[in-house]
């Protein structure tokens, strides 16, 4: 089915000028960018977005990293988009990411791992709504 998923290009990849290369991976794989913007998260926004991780030992470092510079947030649309984007990204830990994936090519560590993508359709809906108003999304054409 055609799905929409939520994606972040994290501060490390933005700082290293990898936005275009990463967008090329999405588009080459058949995913359409149907909403996008650059934002610099406040501490409160980052804590809210990652609330499910608030008890994890890496939470403080995660919030500090995600507020360290601008990020790109986008909505990707396509066949099986949630899983397709996770395959494009590769494993959370770049040391375990398959060759040719975004994390293998652009991430330095599990903490600074270049991209985020929704892990399921329900989280995609929640994460899209966290960053985008309905009128910021392109209407569906298929
Ligand atoms: P992300 O998909 O953005 O969701 C939470 C982030 O926490 C994750 O990517 C990683 O960058 C970071 N993180 C750091 N340590 C861990 C860990 N042990 N397990 C999962 N995520 C971690």
Tab-separated table of C-alpha atoms and ligand atoms in Angstrom:
chain	number	residue	atom	x	y	z
A	1	UNK	CA	0.000	0.000	0.000
A	2	UNK	CA	1.053	3.606	-0.488
A	3	UNK	CA	2.162	4.938	2.912
A	4	UNK	CA	3.623	8.118	4.347
A	5	UNK	CA	6.524	8.040	6.772
A	6	UNK	CA	8.438	10.662	8.733
A	7	UNK	CA	12.162	11.272	8.253
A	8	UNK	CA	14.811	13.467	9.894
A	9	UNK	CA	18.222	14.360	8.520
A	10	UNK	CA	20.056	14.899	11.820
A	11	UNK	CA	22.469	17.739	12.725
A	12	UNK	CA	25.604	15.728	11.846
A	13	UNK	CA	24.496	15.043	8.268
A	14	UNK	CA	23.188	18.601	7.738
A	15	UNK	CA	26.510	20.014	9.002
A	16	UNK	CA	28.417	17.759	6.582
A	17	UNK	CA	26.351	18.917	3.549
A	18	UNK	CA	24.722	15.537	2.968
A	19	UNK	CA	21.130	16.790	2.522
A	20	UNK	CA	21.186	16.490	-1.272
A	21	UNK	CA	22.847	13.084	-1.295
A	22	UNK	CA	20.303	11.747	1.197
A	23	UNK	CA	17.339	13.207	-0.735
A	24	UNK	CA	18.756	11.524	-3.843
A	25	UNK	CA	18.647	8.143	-2.041
A	26	UNK	CA	14.982	8.645	-1.117
A	27	UNK	CA	13.979	9.725	-4.620
A	28	UNK	CA	16.059	7.060	-6.372
A	29	UNK	CA	14.253	4.439	-4.281
A	30	UNK	CA	10.892	5.777	-5.480
A	31	UNK	CA	9.938	7.685	-2.327
A	32	UNK	CA	8.417	11.110	-2.942
A	33	UNK	CA	9.173	14.066	-0.655
A	34	UNK	CA	5.682	15.455	0.015
A	35	UNK	CA	6.634	17.922	2.799
A	36	UNK	CA	9.961	19.289	4.018
A	37	UNK	CA	11.470	22.031	6.146
A	38	UNK	CA	14.588	22.929	8.090
A	39	UNK	CA	14.197	23.442	11.835
A	40	UNK	CA	16.489	23.967	14.810
A	41	UNK	CA	14.822	22.129	17.687
A	42	UNK	CA	14.488	23.604	21.144
A	43	UNK	CA	15.257	21.341	24.111
A	44	UNK	CA	11.511	21.089	24.797
A	45	UNK	CA	10.727	20.075	21.196
A	46	UNK	CA	13.458	17.406	21.191
A	47	UNK	CA	12.368	16.026	24.571
A	48	UNK	CA	8.767	15.874	23.359
A	49	UNK	CA	9.638	14.135	20.122
A	50	UNK	CA	11.749	11.502	21.895
A	51	UNK	CA	9.517	11.199	24.998
A	52	UNK	CA	9.350	7.393	24.615
A	53	UNK	CA	13.125	7.292	25.300
A	54	UNK	CA	13.041	9.578	28.366
A	55	UNK	CA	14.103	6.827	30.787
A	56	UNK	CA	16.941	5.523	28.590
A	57	UNK	CA	20.546	6.273	29.618
A	58	UNK	CA	21.251	7.971	26.278
A	59	UNK	CA	18.314	10.422	26.520
A	60	UNK	CA	20.342	13.451	27.657
A	61	UNK	CA	22.974	12.948	24.958
A	62	UNK	CA	20.242	12.410	22.349
A	63	UNK	CA	18.457	15.661	23.207
A	64	UNK	CA	21.738	17.566	23.336
A	65	UNK	CA	22.790	16.223	19.922
A	66	UNK	CA	19.419	16.808	18.278
A	67	UNK	CA	19.442	20.459	19.413
A	68	UNK	CA	23.094	21.045	18.393
A	69	UNK	CA	22.235	22.383	14.945
A	70	UNK	CA	19.552	22.537	12.271
A	71	UNK	CA	17.829	19.404	11.005
A	72	UNK	CA	15.735	18.657	7.926
A	73	UNK	CA	12.358	17.075	8.570
A	74	UNK	CA	10.426	15.500	5.726
A	75	UNK	CA	7.493	13.287	4.887
A	76	UNK	CA	8.189	10.504	2.391
A	77	UNK	CA	5.427	8.867	0.393
A	78	UNK	CA	5.540	5.627	-1.536
A	79	UNK	CA	4.803	1.924	-1.661
A	80	UNK	CA	5.490	0.431	1.777
A	81	UNK	CA	7.214	3.714	2.726
A	82	UNK	CA	7.806	2.971	6.425
A	83	UNK	CA	9.781	-0.206	5.770
A	84	UNK	CA	11.330	1.111	2.546
A	85	UNK	CA	12.803	4.077	4.425
A	86	UNK	CA	14.134	1.828	7.197
A	87	UNK	CA	15.897	-0.276	4.590
A	88	UNK	CA	17.412	2.833	2.978
A	89	UNK	CA	18.641	4.008	6.421
A	90	UNK	CA	20.157	0.724	7.622
A	91	UNK	CA	20.629	-0.353	11.246
A	92	UNK	CA	20.514	2.268	14.048
A	93	UNK	CA	24.142	1.502	14.872
A	94	UNK	CA	26.219	2.342	11.768
A	95	UNK	CA	28.689	-0.403	12.752
A	96	UNK	CA	25.867	-2.877	12.002
A	97	UNK	CA	24.369	-1.072	8.997
A	98	UNK	CA	24.426	-2.933	5.676
A	99	UNK	CA	26.629	-1.657	2.884
A	100	UNK	CA	25.066	1.029	0.742
A	101	UNK	CA	22.674	2.223	3.463
A	102	UNK	CA	22.594	5.829	4.693
A	103	UNK	CA	23.931	4.952	8.147
A	104	UNK	CA	26.800	2.915	6.671
A	105	UNK	CA	27.748	5.773	4.353
A	106	UNK	CA	27.053	8.902	6.423
A	107	UNK	CA	26.810	8.041	10.151
A	108	UNK	CA	29.697	8.086	12.602
A	109	UNK	CA	28.176	6.444	15.691
A	110	UNK	CA	24.932	5.182	17.200
A	111	UNK	CA	24.486	8.613	18.781
A	112	UNK	CA	25.245	10.638	15.650
A	113	UNK	CA	23.600	8.410	13.084
A	114	UNK	CA	22.632	10.843	10.307
A	115	UNK	CA	18.938	10.011	9.948
A	116	UNK	CA	15.778	9.051	11.789
A	117	UNK	CA	12.798	7.243	10.311
A	118	UNK	CA	9.491	6.147	11.789
A	119	UNK	CA	9.465	2.515	12.928
A	120	UNK	CA	5.781	1.837	12.197
A	121	UNK	CA	2.750	3.392	10.530
A	122	UNK	CA	1.281	4.528	13.860
A	123	UNK	CA	4.498	6.310	14.878
A	124	UNK	CA	4.733	7.823	11.385
A	125	UNK	CA	1.327	9.448	11.843
A	126	UNK	CA	2.260	10.763	15.267
A	127	UNK	CA	5.667	12.029	14.158
A	128	UNK	CA	4.312	13.718	11.005
A	129	UNK	CA	1.701	15.532	13.114
A	130	UNK	CA	4.400	16.590	15.604
A	131	UNK	CA	6.170	18.615	12.912
A	132	UNK	CA	3.668	19.405	10.162
A	133	UNK	CA	0.241	21.012	9.995
A	134	UNK	CA	-2.137	19.266	7.604
A	135	UNK	CA	-1.912	22.146	5.096
A	136	UNK	CA	1.894	21.773	4.877
A	137	UNK	CA	1.566	18.321	3.279
A	138	UNK	CA	1.050	17.879	-0.445
A	139	UNK	CA	-2.371	16.407	-1.109
A	140	UNK	CA	-2.331	12.749	-2.104
A	141	UNK	CA	-2.545	12.178	-5.833
A	142	UNK	CA	-2.759	8.394	-5.851
B	1	LIG	P1	16.522	7.456	16.379
B	1	LIG	O1	15.875	6.613	15.336
B	1	LIG	O2	16.524	8.919	16.091
B	1	LIG	O3	15.793	7.209	17.773
B	1	LIG	C1	16.466	7.388	19.016
B	1	LIG	C2	17.930	7.581	18.860
B	1	LIG	O4	18.694	7.357	20.021
B	1	LIG	C3	18.466	6.605	17.854
B	1	LIG	O5	18.037	6.971	16.559
B	1	LIG	C4	19.981	6.683	18.135
B	1	LIG	O6	20.617	7.704	17.380
B	1	LIG	C5	20.043	7.084	19.620
B	1	LIG	N1	20.619	6.035	20.442
B	1	LIG	C6	21.730	6.120	21.183
B	1	LIG	N2	21.984	4.985	21.831
B	1	LIG	C7	21.004	4.117	21.491
B	1	LIG	C8	20.710	2.756	21.827
B	1	LIG	N3	21.461	2.053	22.674
B	1	LIG	N4	19.597	2.192	21.275
B	1	LIG	C9	18.794	2.888	20.447
B	1	LIG	N5	19.032	4.187	20.092
B	1	LIG	C10	20.120	4.775	20.609
